[in-house]
Amino acid sequence: MSQGFSYSIQLFTGQRKRTGEIRIGGDEAGRRFTPAISLFVECDTEQEIEQLFHKLSEGGAVLMPLSSTPISKSFGWVSDRYGVSWQLNLRKA
């Protein structure tokens, strides 16, 4: 009989209303991020999504270039220089 295991992580998030700045922290030091878990960000403008995409991909990797999809005018997926996976979506007007 195999024994199962459980794993939990606490993730803390916050967003500043005026600047839109998002801060994220967790309680697990030394663990590596994988694309299995992504942070999803909805952007209001094309300029915003393009800026975020380029800044996050610097020193990281483009997993899916910004492009239109059947359900989004603009969507992209990147891994930043720390290995955190980000999915960026242009919010529908």
Short mmCIF file of N, CA, C and O in Angstrom, two decimals:
data_model
loop_
_atom_site.label_atom_id
_atom_site.label_comp_id
_atom_site.label_asym_id
_atom_site.label_seq_id
_atom_site.Cartn_x
_atom_site.Cartn_y
_atom_site.Cartn_z
N MET A 1 0.85 -1.18 0.00
CA MET A 1 0.00 0.00 0.00
C MET A 1 0.89 1.25 0.00
O MET A 1 1.82 1.35 0.79
N SER A 2 0.63 2.16 -0.91
CA SER A 2 1.43 3.38 -0.97
C SER A 2 0.88 4.42 -0.01
O SER A 2 -0.31 4.49 0.23
N GLN A 3 1.79 5.19 0.53
CA GLN A 3 1.37 6.26 1.43
C GLN A 3 1.28 7.56 0.66
O GLN A 3 2.16 7.88 -0.12
N GLY A 4 0.22 8.29 0.88
CA GLY A 4 0.07 9.58 0.24
C GLY A 4 0.76 10.65 1.05
O GLY A 4 1.27 10.41 2.15
N PHE A 5 0.81 11.83 0.53
CA PHE A 5 1.37 12.95 1.26
C PHE A 5 0.54 14.18 0.96
O PHE A 5 -0.22 14.21 0.00
N SER A 6 0.66 15.15 1.81
CA SER A 6 -0.04 16.40 1.54
C SER A 6 0.98 17.53 1.59
O SER A 6 2.01 17.43 2.25
N TYR A 7 0.68 18.56 0.88
CA TYR A 7 1.58 19.69 0.79
C TYR A 7 0.72 20.95 0.74
O TYR A 7 -0.29 20.98 0.05
N SER A 8 1.11 21.93 1.48
CA SER A 8 0.37 23.19 1.41
C SER A 8 1.34 24.35 1.40
O SER A 8 2.45 24.25 1.91
N ILE A 9 0.92 25.41 0.79
CA ILE A 9 1.69 26.65 0.76
C ILE A 9 0.71 27.80 0.94
O ILE A 9 -0.40 27.76 0.43
N GLN A 10 1.12 28.78 1.71
CA GLN A 10 0.29 29.96 1.86
C GLN A 10 0.82 31.02 0.92
O GLN A 10 2.03 31.24 0.84
N LEU A 11 -0.07 31.64 0.20
CA LEU A 11 0.31 32.69 -0.74
C LEU A 11 -0.41 33.96 -0.31
O LEU A 11 -1.61 33.96 -0.07
N PHE A 12 0.35 35.01 -0.18
CA PHE A 12 -0.21 36.28 0.25
C PHE A 12 -0.14 37.25 -0.92
O PHE A 12 0.88 37.39 -1.56
N THR A 13 -1.23 37.91 -1.21
CA THR A 13 -1.25 38.87 -2.30
C THR A 13 -1.84 40.19 -1.83
O THR A 13 -2.61 40.22 -0.87
N GLY A 14 -1.50 41.22 -2.49
CA GLY A 14 -2.08 42.52 -2.21
C GLY A 14 -1.96 43.39 -3.45
O GLY A 14 -1.05 43.22 -4.25
N GLN A 15 -2.87 44.31 -3.61
CA GLN A 15 -2.82 45.20 -4.76
C GLN A 15 -3.11 46.62 -4.30
O GLN A 15 -4.03 46.86 -3.53
N ARG A 16 -2.30 47.55 -4.76
CA ARG A 16 -2.52 48.95 -4.46
C ARG A 16 -3.47 49.55 -5.47
O ARG A 16 -3.26 49.41 -6.68
N LYS A 17 -4.52 50.18 -5.00
CA LYS A 17 -5.53 50.72 -5.91
C LYS A 17 -4.98 51.81 -6.81
O LYS A 17 -5.27 51.84 -7.99
N ARG A 18 -4.20 52.73 -6.28
CA ARG A 18 -3.73 53.86 -7.09
C ARG A 18 -2.77 53.45 -8.18
O ARG A 18 -2.86 53.90 -9.31
N THR A 19 -1.83 52.58 -7.86
CA THR A 19 -0.79 52.24 -8.83
C THR A 19 -1.03 50.92 -9.52
O THR A 19 -0.41 50.63 -10.54
N GLY A 20 -1.90 50.08 -8.97
CA GLY A 20 -2.13 48.76 -9.55
C GLY A 20 -1.02 47.78 -9.25
O GLY A 20 -1.00 46.67 -9.75
N GLU A 21 -0.07 48.19 -8.40
CA GLU A 21 1.08 47.34 -8.07
C GLU A 21 0.59 46.10 -7.32
O GLU A 21 -0.22 46.18 -6.40
N ILE A 22 1.08 44.96 -7.73
CA ILE A 22 0.71 43.70 -7.08
C ILE A 22 1.93 43.14 -6.37
O ILE A 22 3.00 43.03 -6.96
N ARG A 23 1.78 42.78 -5.11
CA ARG A 23 2.87 42.17 -4.34
C ARG A 23 2.44 40.77 -3.94
O ARG A 23 1.33 40.56 -3.50
N ILE A 24 3.36 39.84 -4.12
CA ILE A 24 3.06 38.44 -3.83
C ILE A 24 4.17 37.87 -2.98
O ILE A 24 5.34 38.11 -3.23
N GLY A 25 3.82 37.09 -1.98
CA GLY A 25 4.81 36.43 -1.14
C GLY A 25 4.29 35.08 -0.71
O GLY A 25 3.09 34.85 -0.68
N GLY A 26 5.19 34.19 -0.38
CA GLY A 26 4.78 32.86 0.07
C GLY A 26 5.58 32.43 1.27
O GLY A 26 6.51 33.12 1.70
N ASP A 27 5.23 31.30 1.84
CA ASP A 27 5.90 30.83 3.05
C ASP A 27 6.86 29.67 2.82
O ASP A 27 7.30 29.04 3.75
N GLU A 28 7.20 29.37 1.59
CA GLU A 28 8.06 28.22 1.29
C GLU A 28 9.36 28.69 0.66
O GLU A 28 9.43 28.95 -0.53
N ALA A 29 10.41 28.78 1.44
CA ALA A 29 11.72 29.17 0.90
C ALA A 29 12.40 27.97 0.26
O ALA A 29 12.25 26.84 0.71
N GLY A 30 13.16 28.21 -0.79
CA GLY A 30 13.94 27.15 -1.41
C GLY A 30 13.19 26.30 -2.43
O GLY A 30 13.77 25.43 -3.05
N ARG A 31 11.93 26.50 -2.61
CA ARG A 31 11.17 25.73 -3.61
C ARG A 31 11.27 26.43 -4.95
O ARG A 31 11.29 27.64 -5.05
N ARG A 32 11.31 25.64 -6.03
CA ARG A 32 11.38 26.21 -7.38
C ARG A 32 9.97 26.34 -7.94
O ARG A 32 9.12 25.49 -7.72
N PHE A 33 9.76 27.41 -8.69
CA PHE A 33 8.49 27.59 -9.38
C PHE A 33 8.49 26.76 -10.65
O PHE A 33 9.54 26.53 -11.25
N THR A 34 7.33 26.32 -11.08
CA THR A 34 7.18 25.63 -12.36
C THR A 34 5.99 26.25 -13.10
O THR A 34 5.15 26.90 -12.47
N PRO A 35 5.87 26.02 -14.42
CA PRO A 35 4.72 26.54 -15.16
C PRO A 35 3.39 25.88 -14.76
O PRO A 35 2.35 26.30 -15.22
N ALA A 36 3.45 24.87 -13.88
CA ALA A 36 2.21 24.22 -13.44
C ALA A 36 1.31 25.19 -12.70
O ALA A 36 0.09 25.02 -12.66
N ILE A 37 1.91 26.21 -12.11
CA ILE A 37 1.14 27.25 -11.44
C ILE A 37 1.54 28.58 -12.04
O ILE A 37 2.72 28.92 -12.10
N SER A 38 0.56 29.33 -12.52
CA SER A 38 0.81 30.63 -13.13
C SER A 38 0.02 31.71 -12.42
O SER A 38 -1.06 31.45 -11.90
N LEU A 39 0.56 32.89 -12.43
CA LEU A 39 -0.18 34.05 -11.97
C LEU A 39 -0.90 34.62 -13.19
O LEU A 39 -0.30 34.76 -14.26
N PHE A 40 -2.17 34.93 -13.05
CA PHE A 40 -2.98 35.40 -14.16
C PHE A 40 -3.28 36.87 -13.95
O PHE A 40 -3.78 37.27 -12.91
N VAL A 41 -2.93 37.69 -14.94
CA VAL A 41 -3.12 39.13 -14.84
C VAL A 41 -3.96 39.60 -16.02
O VAL A 41 -3.65 39.30 -17.17
N GLU A 42 -5.02 40.35 -15.72
CA GLU A 42 -5.83 40.94 -16.77
C GLU A 42 -5.44 42.40 -16.92
O GLU A 42 -5.46 43.16 -15.95
N CYS A 43 -5.10 42.78 -18.12
CA CYS A 43 -4.67 44.15 -18.43
C CYS A 43 -5.81 44.91 -19.08
O CYS A 43 -6.64 44.32 -19.77
N ASP A 44 -5.82 46.22 -18.86
CA ASP A 44 -6.90 47.05 -19.41
C ASP A 44 -6.62 47.58 -20.81
O ASP A 44 -7.54 47.90 -21.55
N THR A 45 -5.33 47.72 -21.17
CA THR A 45 -4.98 48.30 -22.48
C THR A 45 -3.92 47.45 -23.17
O THR A 45 -3.18 46.70 -22.51
N GLU A 46 -3.82 47.62 -24.48
CA GLU A 46 -2.78 46.91 -25.23
C GLU A 46 -1.39 47.37 -24.81
O GLU A 46 -0.47 46.58 -24.73
N GLN A 47 -1.25 48.66 -24.52
CA GLN A 47 0.03 49.19 -24.07
C GLN A 47 0.45 48.52 -22.75
O GLN A 47 1.60 48.13 -22.59
N GLU A 48 -0.49 48.36 -21.84
CA GLU A 48 -0.19 47.73 -20.55
C GLU A 48 0.25 46.28 -20.71
O GLU A 48 1.26 45.86 -20.13
N ILE A 49 -0.45 45.51 -21.52
CA ILE A 49 -0.10 44.10 -21.67
C ILE A 49 1.25 43.95 -22.37
O ILE A 49 2.05 43.10 -22.01
N GLU A 50 1.52 44.82 -23.36
CA GLU A 50 2.81 44.75 -24.06
C GLU A 50 3.97 45.10 -23.12
O GLU A 50 5.00 44.43 -23.13
N GLN A 51 3.79 46.15 -22.30
CA GLN A 51 4.85 46.53 -21.36
C GLN A 51 5.11 45.43 -20.33
O GLN A 51 6.26 45.08 -20.07
N LEU A 52 4.05 44.89 -19.75
CA LEU A 52 4.21 43.81 -18.77
C LEU A 52 4.88 42.59 -19.39
O LEU A 52 5.78 41.99 -18.81
N PHE A 53 4.43 42.23 -20.59
CA PHE A 53 4.97 41.06 -21.27
C PHE A 53 6.48 41.21 -21.48
O PHE A 53 7.25 40.31 -21.17
N HIS A 54 6.89 42.37 -21.97
CA HIS A 54 8.31 42.58 -22.26
C HIS A 54 9.14 42.66 -20.98
O HIS A 54 10.23 42.09 -20.91
N LYS A 55 8.63 43.33 -19.96
CA LYS A 55 9.37 43.44 -18.69
C LYS A 55 9.50 42.08 -18.01
O LYS A 55 10.56 41.73 -17.50
N LEU A 56 8.43 41.31 -17.99
CA LEU A 56 8.47 40.00 -17.32
C LEU A 56 9.33 39.00 -18.08
O LEU A 56 9.95 38.12 -17.47
N SER A 57 9.40 39.10 -19.40
CA SER A 57 10.17 38.13 -20.17
C SER A 57 11.66 38.44 -20.21
O SER A 57 12.46 37.57 -20.57
N GLU A 58 12.07 39.66 -19.80
CA GLU A 58 13.49 40.00 -19.78
C GLU A 58 14.23 39.08 -18.81
O GLU A 58 13.91 39.04 -17.63
N GLY A 59 15.18 38.33 -19.32
CA GLY A 59 15.93 37.40 -18.49
C GLY A 59 15.18 36.11 -18.20
O GLY A 59 15.69 35.24 -17.50
N GLY A 60 13.98 36.00 -18.72
CA GLY A 60 13.16 34.80 -18.52
C GLY A 60 12.94 34.08 -19.84
O GLY A 60 13.85 34.03 -20.68
N ALA A 61 11.74 33.58 -20.03
CA ALA A 61 11.43 32.84 -21.26
C ALA A 61 10.00 33.13 -21.71
O ALA A 61 9.10 33.26 -20.88
N VAL A 62 9.81 33.22 -23.01
CA VAL A 62 8.47 33.37 -23.58
C VAL A 62 7.92 31.97 -23.79
O VAL A 62 8.47 31.17 -24.54
N LEU A 63 6.83 31.66 -23.09
CA LEU A 63 6.19 30.34 -23.23
C LEU A 63 5.13 30.36 -24.33
O LEU A 63 4.89 29.36 -24.97
N MET A 64 4.50 31.54 -24.51
CA MET A 64 3.54 31.74 -25.60
C MET A 64 3.55 33.22 -25.94
O MET A 64 3.25 34.05 -25.08
N PRO A 65 3.94 33.58 -27.16
CA PRO A 65 4.01 35.00 -27.52
C PRO A 65 2.64 35.67 -27.46
O PRO A 65 1.61 35.01 -27.58
N LEU A 66 2.65 36.98 -27.28
CA LEU A 66 1.39 37.72 -27.31
C LEU A 66 0.72 37.53 -28.66
O LEU A 66 1.34 37.73 -29.70
N SER A 67 -0.53 37.12 -28.62
CA SER A 67 -1.28 36.94 -29.86
C SER A 67 -2.77 36.89 -29.53
O SER A 67 -3.15 36.72 -28.38
N SER A 68 -3.58 37.02 -30.56
CA SER A 68 -5.02 36.88 -30.33
C SER A 68 -5.35 35.39 -30.32
O SER A 68 -4.68 34.58 -30.96
N THR A 69 -6.36 35.05 -29.56
CA THR A 69 -6.83 33.67 -29.46
C THR A 69 -8.34 33.69 -29.67
O THR A 69 -8.94 34.77 -29.69
N PRO A 70 -8.97 32.54 -29.81
CA PRO A 70 -10.43 32.54 -29.98
C PRO A 70 -11.19 33.20 -28.82
O PRO A 70 -12.30 33.68 -29.01
N ILE A 71 -10.56 33.26 -27.63
CA ILE A 71 -11.28 33.83 -26.49
C ILE A 71 -10.66 35.14 -25.98
O ILE A 71 -11.11 35.69 -24.99
N SER A 72 -9.59 35.61 -26.62
CA SER A 72 -8.94 36.83 -26.15
C SER A 72 -8.34 37.62 -27.32
O SER A 72 -7.78 37.03 -28.23
N LYS A 73 -8.45 38.93 -27.23
CA LYS A 73 -7.85 39.79 -28.26
C LYS A 73 -6.33 39.72 -28.18
O LYS A 73 -5.63 39.79 -29.18
N SER A 74 -5.79 39.58 -26.96
CA SER A 74 -4.35 39.48 -26.77
C SER A 74 -4.06 38.66 -25.51
O SER A 74 -4.56 38.97 -24.43
N PHE A 75 -3.25 37.62 -25.67
CA PHE A 75 -2.89 36.73 -24.56
C PHE A 75 -1.43 36.31 -24.73
O PHE A 75 -0.97 36.08 -25.84
N GLY A 76 -0.72 36.24 -23.62
CA GLY A 76 0.67 35.78 -23.66
C GLY A 76 1.02 35.09 -22.36
O GLY A 76 0.39 35.30 -21.32
N TRP A 77 2.07 34.26 -22.41
CA TRP A 77 2.49 33.48 -21.25
C TRP A 77 4.00 33.54 -21.17
O TRP A 77 4.69 33.23 -22.14
N VAL A 78 4.53 34.00 -20.04
CA VAL A 78 5.97 34.11 -19.87
C VAL A 78 6.40 33.54 -18.53
O VAL A 78 5.60 33.40 -17.60
N SER A 79 7.67 33.21 -18.45
CA SER A 79 8.31 32.83 -17.20
C SER A 79 9.35 33.92 -16.92
O SER A 79 10.19 34.19 -17.78
N ASP A 80 9.27 34.56 -15.76
CA ASP A 80 10.20 35.66 -15.49
C ASP A 80 11.57 35.12 -15.09
O ASP A 80 11.80 33.91 -15.04
N ARG A 81 12.50 36.02 -14.80
CA ARG A 81 13.88 35.62 -14.50
C ARG A 81 14.00 34.79 -13.23
O ARG A 81 15.03 34.17 -12.98
N TYR A 82 12.93 34.77 -12.41
CA TYR A 82 12.95 33.96 -11.19
C TYR A 82 12.26 32.60 -11.39
O TYR A 82 12.18 31.81 -10.46
N GLY A 83 11.71 32.39 -12.59
CA GLY A 83 11.01 31.14 -12.87
C GLY A 83 9.53 31.17 -12.57
O GLY A 83 8.85 30.15 -12.66
N VAL A 84 9.00 32.35 -12.22
CA VAL A 84 7.57 32.48 -11.96
C VAL A 84 6.83 32.61 -13.29
O VAL A 84 7.22 33.39 -14.15
N SER A 85 5.79 31.84 -13.45
CA SER A 85 5.02 31.81 -14.69
C SER A 85 3.87 32.81 -14.62
O SER A 85 3.13 32.85 -13.64
N TRP A 86 3.74 33.62 -15.68
CA TRP A 86 2.70 34.66 -15.76
C TRP A 86 1.88 34.48 -17.02
O TRP A 86 2.43 34.37 -18.10
N GLN A 87 0.56 34.48 -16.88
CA GLN A 87 -0.34 34.49 -18.02
C GLN A 87 -0.98 35.88 -18.05
O GLN A 87 -1.57 36.32 -17.08
N LEU A 88 -0.82 36.56 -19.18
CA LEU A 88 -1.32 37.92 -19.34
C LEU A 88 -2.45 37.94 -20.35
O LEU A 88 -2.34 37.37 -21.43
N ASN A 89 -3.53 38.61 -20.00
CA ASN A 89 -4.71 38.65 -20.85
C ASN A 89 -5.19 40.08 -20.98
O ASN A 89 -5.21 40.83 -20.00
N LEU A 90 -5.60 40.47 -22.18
CA LEU A 90 -6.20 41.79 -22.39
C LEU A 90 -7.69 41.67 -22.08
O LEU A 90 -8.41 40.91 -22.73
N ARG A 91 -8.10 42.41 -21.07
CA ARG A 91 -9.50 42.37 -20.63
C ARG A 91 -10.41 42.85 -21.75
O ARG A 91 -10.09 43.81 -22.46
N LYS A 92 -11.55 42.22 -21.91
CA LYS A 92 -12.51 42.65 -22.94
C LYS A 92 -13.13 43.97 -22.53
O LYS A 92 -13.42 44.20 -21.37
N ALA A 93 -13.31 44.83 -23.51
CA ALA A 93 -13.88 46.16 -23.23
C ALA A 93 -15.36 46.08 -22.99
O ALA A 93 -16.04 45.21 -23.36
#
